[in-house]
Amino acid sequence: MTLDIRSSLSGQPWQWRYKGGDDLTRDLTDQLLLARGVEENDLPRQRAPRLRDFLPDPSVFQDMDKAAVRIADALEAGERIALFGDYDVDGATSAALLARLLRQLGSDPLLYIPDRLMEGYGPSGAALRGLKDQGADLCVTVDCGAQAFEALDEAADAGLDVIVCDHHQCDTRLPQAFAIINPNRLDESEEGAAHGHLAAVGMAFLLGVALLRELRRRGKFVNGTPEPDLLPLLDLVALGTVADVARLRTLNRAFVTQGLKIMARQQNIGLTALARVAGLKKAVVSRDLGFALGPRINAGGRVGEADLGVRLLTTDDPDEAAQIAERLDRYNEERRAIEAAVTEAAMEAAEAQADRAVICVSGAGWHPGVVGIVASRLKERYGRPAFVIGEDEDGVGKGSGRSISGVDLGSAILAAKAEGLVVAGGGHAMAAGVTVLQPAITKLAHYLSDRLEKDVEAARAGRALVIDAMLTPGGVAGSLCDRIEQAGPFGAGWPAPRIAVGPARLLRPGVVGNGHVRFVALGDDQRSFKAIAFRAADTDMGQALLAARPDQRFWLAGVMKRDDWTGGDAAELHVEDAAPA
């Protein structure tokens, strides 16, 4: 138990993440790595994750070599290759990575990103037939295809070879395709399945490795033909991995660590332009990928033009990049306004389901481009899986769900599909999507709660706020933030260190922005720092902080960030929980 806090203002105990507690005798970086499950003998490799230390032989994955041979054959024969990507960041980065690689190899691939509203998720038979009509002999789908049974049947009938490069969960039966590369195939090798946490862009990178190896074996690069270098494309891999909330462990940590270094060189004109409109003036860090760059690329697929993201990431024209980045920024502002309206309605509807294992709310006219974001808001608010479904005028619901650790939402949706409750659906453990008819929404809601009730109870029973270190207020400093970053990059599955700070009194607590609670914390050492609890104003914790008496002292827990506004060595605390001192 940390600081003997058994029930905080949000009703949970505080515990040390590292079994050694706040061990001041050990190097801080090592302590943070050990707390995230790194073995003592693996510390040297994990301190500075390099690609060569984690990259597997691509041949361990089912169909990888078969796919590489087929693409190499297409290149040699001058066949037209098409790339079909999902409309989110993972799909855009996957398609952009393979497009850039193929261009270096002398091919000019067709690029196709489906419209979220008109076409929905994944390849359709009409779209694949259309690519065939445009001259494509081979199509590679990225971040989609694992559940596209009918569409791939139509592609085969049209004479179009399809390679699926995906990471979403698979059924026992696979769709008809020339090759299916997916670490989450049920018949995947043990070594391949160990990489089931990779995003689709990570699998696309491995496909690129396999393709270059196959071309090298054929003597493609022996007569002065330059061999493409995949490493400069790691900025795309890092962006897709973080934005898709893939767990930052093993190979993914190496992808993001090295990808951020590539991004700092500003070699991708589109990413540089996007960082500029996002107001990122310093070197991009992992958090920026998920909260600044990713949402803007996603905005094209959510409320704008679905192919804007891949166009931005593949252009070499600075003027075009600047124009697309500005459009994506405007679409992101539009997305925020739509999201706010749907969030308000969904929160109101969710109040009646607060005691369910899985929250499942729906509404007519809710924009399908924001339901995933709103589901994340509900999951954060209620601490349980949440589904948000938008119904169109024809009674068809398009929904998206987000889960909590220990509860596999993707498998539950596949099971619901097998039961006939949904028209289409799939995903992975932490996120899933569905198409469901309006009369079946209530049945789906009860099915998910009944199926996942025990898993949710087990996950919530073990709920505790884990703490990495304890500080007095005077210890909150930018220099310590820099030291903490050495154990990064942080994200899903590799959480940013949470610091407990106190005891401290709260000065001038108030509400700012969209329900954020901001205040200055003053310690017994007479040192102070700024703090903010995001979207906390209407929570029990937020109300307690706002009502704090001048003489009350609190322990505050959260993630420490450099205070760029104040500058110098100042830092602020992003508060996640608090407890009376």
Coordinates of C-alpha atoms in Angstrom, one line a residue, residues 76-513:
E76 CA 9.3 -7.9 -62.3
A77 CA 6.4 -8.4 -64.6
G78 CA 5.3 -4.8 -64.5
E79 CA 1.9 -5.6 -63.0
R80 CA -0.1 -2.8 -61.5
I81 CA -0.3 -3.0 -57.7
A82 CA -3.1 -1.5 -55.6
L83 CA -3.0 -0.7 -51.9
F84 CA -6.3 -0.7 -50.0
G85 CA -6.0 0.9 -46.6
D86 CA -8.3 1.6 -43.7
Y87 CA -9.4 5.2 -43.1
D88 CA -7.7 5.6 -39.7
V89 CA -4.0 6.5 -38.9
D90 CA -2.9 2.8 -38.9
G91 CA -4.4 2.3 -42.3
A92 CA -3.0 5.5 -43.7
T93 CA 0.5 4.9 -42.4
S94 CA 0.5 1.3 -43.6
A95 CA -0.5 2.3 -47.1
A96 CA 1.9 5.2 -47.2
L97 CA 4.8 3.0 -46.1
L98 CA 4.2 0.4 -48.8
A99 CA 3.5 3.1 -51.4
R100 CA 6.8 4.9 -50.7
L101 CA 8.6 1.6 -50.8
L102 CA 7.0 0.5 -54.1
R103 CA 7.7 3.8 -55.7
Q104 CA 11.4 3.4 -54.9
L105 CA 11.2 0.0 -56.6
G106 CA 9.8 1.5 -59.8
S107 CA 6.1 0.9 -59.3
D108 CA 3.3 3.5 -59.0
P109 CA 0.6 1.8 -56.9
L110 CA -3.0 2.7 -57.0
L111 CA -4.1 4.0 -53.6
Y112 CA -7.6 3.4 -52.2
I113 CA -9.1 4.5 -48.9
P114 CA -12.8 3.8 -48.4
D115 CA -15.2 6.5 -47.3
R116 CA -16.3 5.8 -43.7
L117 CA -19.9 7.0 -44.2
M118 CA -20.6 5.7 -47.7
E119 CA -18.6 2.4 -47.7
G120 CA -17.8 1.6 -44.1
Y121 CA -14.9 -0.4 -42.8
G122 CA -12.8 -2.7 -44.9
P123 CA -12.8 -3.7 -48.6
S124 CA -16.0 -4.1 -50.5
G125 CA -16.5 -6.2 -53.6
A126 CA -17.4 -3.1 -55.6
A127 CA -14.2 -1.3 -54.6
L128 CA -12.0 -4.3 -55.4
R129 CA -13.6 -4.9 -58.7
G130 CA -13.1 -1.2 -59.4
L131 CA -9.4 -1.5 -58.8
K132 CA -9.3 -4.5 -61.2
D133 CA -11.0 -2.4 -63.8
Q134 CA -8.3 0.3 -63.3
G135 CA -5.7 -2.3 -64.3
A136 CA -4.7 -3.7 -60.9
D137 CA -3.5 -7.3 -61.0
L138 CA -2.6 -7.5 -57.3
C139 CA -4.1 -5.7 -54.3
V140 CA -2.6 -5.5 -50.8
T141 CA -5.1 -4.6 -48.1
V142 CA -3.6 -3.0 -45.0
D143 CA -5.3 -2.8 -41.6
C144 CA -8.3 -4.5 -42.9
G145 CA -9.4 -7.7 -44.8
A146 CA -9.3 -10.3 -42.0
Q147 CA -13.1 -10.5 -42.0
A148 CA -13.8 -9.5 -45.6
F149 CA -15.2 -12.9 -46.8
E150 CA -17.7 -11.7 -49.4
A151 CA -15.5 -9.0 -50.8
L152 CA -12.5 -11.2 -51.3
D153 CA -14.7 -13.8 -52.9
E154 CA -15.7 -11.2 -55.4
A155 CA -12.1 -10.2 -56.0
A156 CA -11.2 -13.8 -56.7
D157 CA -14.0 -14.1 -59.2
A158 CA -12.8 -10.9 -60.9
G159 CA -9.3 -12.3 -61.2
L160 CA -7.7 -10.0 -58.7
D161 CA -5.1 -11.5 -56.4
V162 CA -5.4 -10.1 -52.8
I163 CA -2.8 -10.1 -50.1
V164 CA -4.2 -9.2 -46.7
C165 CA -1.8 -7.5 -44.2
D166 CA -3.8 -7.1 -41.1
H167 CA -3.6 -7.4 -37.3
H168 CA -7.3 -7.7 -36.3
Q169 CA -8.6 -10.9 -34.7
C170 CA -9.5 -13.7 -37.0
D171 CA -12.2 -16.3 -37.2
T172 CA -11.5 -20.0 -37.3
R173 CA -12.2 -19.7 -41.0
L174 CA -10.1 -17.3 -43.1
P175 CA -11.4 -15.4 -46.2
Q176 CA -10.3 -16.4 -49.7
A177 CA -7.0 -14.6 -50.5
F178 CA -3.7 -15.2 -52.1
A179 CA -2.0 -14.6 -48.8
I180 CA -3.1 -13.5 -45.3
I181 CA -0.4 -12.0 -43.1
N182 CA -1.8 -11.5 -39.6
P183 CA -0.1 -12.4 -36.3
N184 CA -3.6 -13.0 -34.8
R185 CA -4.4 -15.9 -37.2
L186 CA -5.5 -18.8 -35.1
D187 CA -3.0 -21.1 -36.9
E188 CA -0.1 -18.7 -36.5
S189 CA 3.2 -20.0 -35.3
E190 CA 4.1 -19.5 -31.7
E191 CA 6.8 -17.0 -32.6
G192 CA 4.5 -15.1 -35.0
A193 CA 1.6 -15.1 -32.5
A194 CA 4.0 -13.5 -29.9
H195 CA 3.8 -10.4 -32.1
G196 CA 0.0 -10.1 -32.0
H197 CA 0.3 -6.7 -30.4
L198 CA 1.8 -5.1 -33.5
A199 CA -0.2 -2.5 -35.4
A200 CA -0.9 -3.1 -39.0
V201 CA 1.9 -0.6 -39.9
G202 CA 4.3 -2.8 -38.0
M203 CA 3.3 -5.8 -40.1
A204 CA 3.5 -3.7 -43.3
F205 CA 7.1 -2.9 -42.3
L206 CA 7.9 -6.6 -41.9
L207 CA 6.3 -7.3 -45.3
G208 CA 8.7 -4.6 -46.7
V209 CA 11.6 -6.4 -45.0
A210 CA 10.5 -9.7 -46.6
L211 CA 10.1 -8.1 -50.0
L212 CA 13.5 -6.6 -50.1
R213 CA 15.0 -9.8 -49.0
E214 CA 13.3 -11.7 -51.8
L215 CA 14.4 -9.1 -54.4
R216 CA 17.9 -9.3 -53.0
R217 CA 17.8 -13.1 -53.4
R218 CA 16.8 -12.6 -57.0
G219 CA 19.8 -10.3 -57.7
K220 CA 17.7 -7.1 -58.0
F221 CA 20.4 -4.9 -56.6
V222 CA 23.6 -6.3 -57.9
N223 CA 24.0 -4.2 -61.1
G224 CA 23.9 -0.8 -59.5
T225 CA 20.2 -0.6 -58.8
P226 CA 19.9 1.1 -55.4
E227 CA 18.3 -0.9 -52.6
P228 CA 15.6 1.1 -50.8
D229 CA 16.3 1.8 -47.1
L230 CA 13.4 1.0 -44.9
L231 CA 14.7 2.8 -41.8
P232 CA 13.6 6.3 -43.0
L233 CA 10.0 5.0 -43.0
L234 CA 10.1 4.3 -39.3
D235 CA 8.5 7.7 -38.6
L236 CA 5.3 6.3 -40.2
V237 CA 5.6 3.1 -38.2
A238 CA 5.9 5.1 -35.0
L239 CA 2.9 7.2 -35.8
G240 CA 0.6 4.3 -36.7
T241 CA 1.7 2.3 -33.7
V242 CA 1.0 5.0 -31.1
A243 CA -2.2 6.3 -32.8
D244 CA -3.6 2.8 -33.0
V245 CA -2.9 2.4 -29.2
A246 CA -0.8 -0.7 -29.8
R247 CA 1.0 -1.9 -26.7
L248 CA 4.5 -0.4 -26.6
R249 CA 6.4 -3.5 -25.7
T250 CA 9.3 -5.4 -27.3
L251 CA 9.4 -4.6 -31.1
N252 CA 6.8 -1.8 -30.8
R253 CA 9.1 0.1 -28.3
A254 CA 11.9 -0.2 -30.8
F255 CA 9.7 1.0 -33.7
V256 CA 8.6 4.1 -31.7
T257 CA 12.0 4.9 -30.2
Q258 CA 13.8 4.8 -33.6
G259 CA 10.8 6.3 -35.4
L260 CA 10.9 9.4 -33.2
K261 CA 14.5 9.9 -34.1
I262 CA 13.7 9.7 -37.8
M263 CA 10.8 12.1 -37.3
A264 CA 13.2 14.6 -35.7
R265 CA 15.0 14.8 -39.0
Q266 CA 11.8 16.1 -40.7
Q267 CA 12.3 14.0 -43.8
N268 CA 8.6 13.4 -44.4
I269 CA 7.3 16.7 -45.7
G270 CA 3.7 15.8 -44.8
L271 CA 4.5 15.0 -41.2
T272 CA 6.5 18.2 -40.9
A273 CA 3.6 20.3 -42.3
L274 CA 1.2 18.5 -39.9
A275 CA 3.4 19.2 -36.9
R276 CA 3.5 22.8 -37.9
V277 CA -0.3 23.3 -38.0
A278 CA -0.6 21.3 -34.7
G279 CA 1.7 23.9 -33.1
L280 CA 4.5 21.5 -32.2
K281 CA 7.6 23.6 -31.9
K282 CA 9.9 21.1 -30.2
A283 CA 11.0 17.6 -31.2
V284 CA 7.9 15.3 -31.4
V285 CA 7.5 12.9 -28.5
S286 CA 5.3 9.8 -28.2
R287 CA 2.4 11.7 -26.6
D288 CA 2.3 14.1 -29.6
L289 CA 1.8 11.2 -32.0
G290 CA -1.4 10.1 -30.1
F291 CA -2.8 13.5 -29.1
A292 CA -1.7 16.0 -31.8
L293 CA -0.7 14.3 -35.1
G294 CA -2.9 11.2 -35.0
P295 CA -6.2 12.9 -34.4
R296 CA -5.6 15.3 -37.3
I297 CA -4.9 12.5 -39.7
N298 CA -7.9 10.6 -38.3
A299 CA -10.1 13.7 -38.8
G300 CA -10.0 13.2 -42.6
G301 CA -11.5 9.7 -42.3
R302 CA -13.9 10.7 -39.5
V303 CA -15.6 13.8 -40.9
G304 CA -13.7 14.9 -44.0
E305 CA -12.0 13.2 -47.0
A306 CA -10.9 9.7 -46.2
D307 CA -7.8 9.7 -48.4
L308 CA -6.3 13.0 -47.1
G309 CA -4.1 11.2 -44.6
V310 CA -2.4 8.9 -47.0
R311 CA -2.0 11.7 -49.5
L312 CA -0.3 13.9 -46.9
L313 CA 2.1 11.1 -45.9
T314 CA 3.1 10.2 -49.5
T315 CA 3.5 13.7 -51.1
D316 CA 6.9 15.2 -51.8
D317 CA 5.4 18.6 -52.7
P318 CA 5.7 21.1 -49.8
D319 CA 2.9 23.3 -51.1
E320 CA 0.5 20.3 -51.4
A321 CA 1.6 19.1 -47.9
A322 CA 0.8 22.5 -46.4
Q323 CA -2.6 22.7 -48.0
I324 CA -3.6 19.1 -46.9
A325 CA -2.3 19.7 -43.4
E326 CA -4.4 22.9 -43.1
R327 CA -7.5 21.0 -44.3
L328 CA -6.9 18.2 -41.8
D329 CA -6.6 20.8 -39.0
R330 CA -9.9 22.3 -40.0
Y331 CA -11.5 18.9 -40.1
N332 CA -10.1 18.2 -36.7
E333 CA -11.9 21.3 -35.3
E334 CA -15.1 20.2 -36.9
R335 CA -14.6 16.7 -35.4
R336 CA -14.2 18.2 -31.9
A337 CA -17.5 20.1 -32.2
I338 CA -19.4 17.0 -33.3
E339 CA -17.7 14.9 -30.6
A340 CA -18.7 17.3 -27.9
A341 CA -22.4 17.0 -28.9
V342 CA -22.4 13.3 -29.1
T343 CA -20.4 12.9 -25.9
E344 CA -23.0 15.0 -24.0
A345 CA -25.9 12.8 -25.3
A346 CA -24.0 9.6 -24.7
M347 CA -23.0 10.5 -21.1
E348 CA -26.7 11.2 -20.3
A349 CA -27.8 7.9 -21.8
A350 CA -25.0 6.0 -20.0
E351 CA -26.2 7.1 -16.5
A352 CA -28.9 4.5 -16.6
Q353 CA -26.3 1.8 -17.3
A354 CA -23.7 2.7 -14.7
D355 CA -24.0 -0.7 -13.0
R356 CA -23.7 -2.8 -16.1
A357 CA -20.6 -4.8 -17.0
V358 CA -20.5 -3.2 -20.4
I359 CA -22.0 0.2 -21.2
C360 CA -23.7 0.2 -24.6
V361 CA -25.5 3.4 -25.7
S362 CA -27.0 4.4 -29.1
G363 CA -28.6 7.4 -30.7
A364 CA -30.1 8.5 -34.0
G365 CA -27.9 10.7 -36.0
W366 CA -24.8 10.2 -33.9
H367 CA -21.9 10.7 -36.3
P368 CA -20.1 7.3 -36.8
G369 CA -16.8 9.2 -37.2
V370 CA -16.7 10.1 -33.5
V371 CA -18.3 7.1 -31.8
G372 CA -14.9 5.5 -31.0
I373 CA -13.7 8.7 -29.3
V374 CA -16.9 9.0 -27.3
A375 CA -16.6 5.3 -26.3
S376 CA -13.2 6.1 -24.9
R377 CA -14.7 8.9 -22.8
L378 CA -17.3 6.6 -21.4
K379 CA -14.7 3.9 -20.6
E380 CA -12.7 6.5 -18.7
R381 CA -15.7 7.9 -16.8
Y382 CA -17.1 4.5 -15.7
G383 CA -14.0 2.3 -15.7
R384 CA -15.6 -0.5 -17.8
P385 CA -15.9 -1.3 -21.5
A386 CA -18.1 0.9 -23.5
F387 CA -19.8 0.8 -26.9
V388 CA -21.3 3.8 -28.6
I389 CA -23.5 3.2 -31.7
G390 CA -24.8 5.8 -34.1
E391 CA -28.1 4.9 -36.0
D392 CA -28.8 6.2 -39.5
E393 CA -32.2 7.0 -41.0
D394 CA -32.4 3.4 -42.3
G395 CA -32.1 1.9 -38.9
V396 CA -28.5 0.7 -39.4
G397 CA -26.2 1.3 -36.4
K398 CA -22.4 1.8 -36.8
G399 CA -20.7 1.5 -33.5
S400 CA -17.3 1.4 -31.9
G401 CA -16.2 0.1 -28.5
R402 CA -13.2 0.5 -26.2
S403 CA -12.2 -1.9 -23.4
I404 CA -10.2 -2.1 -20.2
S405 CA -7.2 -4.3 -19.5
G406 CA -8.2 -7.9 -19.0
V407 CA -11.4 -7.7 -21.1
D408 CA -11.2 -8.9 -24.7
L409 CA -13.8 -6.9 -26.6
G410 CA -12.7 -8.1 -30.1
S411 CA -13.4 -11.8 -29.3
A412 CA -16.8 -10.9 -27.8
I413 CA -17.8 -9.1 -31.0
L414 CA -16.8 -12.1 -33.1
A415 CA -18.9 -14.3 -30.9
A416 CA -21.8 -11.9 -31.2
K417 CA -21.4 -12.0 -35.0
A418 CA -21.5 -15.9 -34.9
E419 CA -24.7 -15.6 -32.9
G420 CA -26.2 -13.4 -35.6
L421 CA -26.5 -10.3 -33.4
V422 CA -24.4 -8.1 -35.6
V423 CA -24.2 -7.7 -39.4
A424 CA -20.5 -7.2 -39.3
G425 CA -17.8 -6.6 -36.7
G426 CA -14.4 -7.3 -35.4
G427 CA -11.4 -5.8 -33.8
H428 CA -8.9 -6.6 -31.1
A429 CA -8.8 -6.9 -27.4
M430 CA -9.0 -3.2 -26.6
A431 CA -11.1 -1.9 -29.4
A432 CA -13.8 -3.2 -31.8
G433 CA -16.3 -2.0 -34.3
V434 CA -19.8 -3.3 -35.3
T435 CA -22.5 -2.8 -37.8
V436 CA -25.8 -3.7 -36.2
L437 CA -29.5 -3.3 -37.1
Q438 CA -31.4 -1.0 -34.7
P439 CA -33.8 -3.8 -33.4
A440 CA -30.8 -5.8 -32.3
I441 CA -28.9 -3.1 -30.4
T442 CA -30.6 -3.9 -27.0
K443 CA -30.0 -7.6 -27.5
L444 CA -26.3 -6.9 -28.3
A445 CA -26.0 -4.7 -25.2
H446 CA -27.3 -7.5 -22.9
Y447 CA -25.2 -10.1 -24.7
L448 CA -22.0 -8.2 -24.2
S449 CA -22.7 -7.5 -20.5
D450 CA -23.6 -11.2 -19.8
R451 CA -20.6 -12.6 -21.7
L452 CA -18.0 -10.2 -20.2
E453 CA -19.5 -9.7 -16.7
K454 CA -17.0 -12.0 -15.0
D455 CA -14.0 -10.6 -16.9
V456 CA -15.1 -7.1 -16.0
E457 CA -15.6 -8.0 -12.4
A458 CA -12.1 -9.6 -12.2
A459 CA -10.5 -6.6 -13.9
R460 CA -12.2 -4.1 -11.7
A461 CA -11.6 -6.1 -8.5
G462 CA -7.9 -5.7 -9.0
R463 CA -8.2 -2.0 -9.7
A464 CA -5.7 0.2 -8.0
L465 CA -3.8 3.3 -8.8
V466 CA -0.2 2.3 -9.3
I467 CA 2.5 4.7 -8.2
D468 CA 6.1 4.8 -9.5
A469 CA 7.7 7.4 -7.2
M470 CA 6.9 9.8 -4.4
L471 CA 8.0 13.4 -4.2
T472 CA 7.7 16.5 -2.1
P473 CA 6.4 19.4 -4.0
G474 CA 9.9 20.8 -4.4
G475 CA 10.8 17.7 -6.4
V476 CA 8.4 18.6 -9.2
A477 CA 10.9 19.7 -11.9
G478 CA 11.5 19.7 -15.6
S479 CA 14.9 18.0 -15.1
L480 CA 13.2 15.1 -13.4
C481 CA 10.8 14.9 -16.4
D482 CA 13.8 14.5 -18.7
R483 CA 15.2 11.7 -16.5
I484 CA 11.9 9.9 -16.6
E485 CA 11.7 10.1 -20.4
Q486 CA 14.8 7.9 -20.6
A487 CA 12.6 4.9 -19.7
G488 CA 10.2 5.7 -22.5
P489 CA 8.6 5.9 -25.0
F490 CA 5.4 5.7 -23.0
G491 CA 2.0 4.7 -24.2
A492 CA -0.4 1.8 -24.2
G493 CA 1.1 -1.2 -22.3
W494 CA 4.0 1.0 -21.2
P495 CA 2.4 3.6 -19.0
A496 CA 4.0 6.9 -18.3
P497 CA 5.3 7.0 -14.7
R498 CA 2.8 8.1 -12.1
I499 CA 4.1 10.3 -9.3
A500 CA 2.6 10.9 -5.9
V501 CA 3.3 14.4 -4.6
G502 CA 2.5 16.0 -1.3
P503 CA 1.4 16.9 1.2
A504 CA 0.1 20.0 -0.4
R505 CA -2.6 22.7 0.0
L506 CA -4.6 23.8 -3.0
L507 CA -4.5 27.4 -4.0
R508 CA -7.2 29.0 -6.3
P509 CA -8.9 25.8 -7.5
G510 CA -11.3 26.5 -10.3
V511 CA -12.8 25.1 -13.5
V512 CA -11.2 25.9 -16.9
G513 CA -11.9 24.7 -20.4

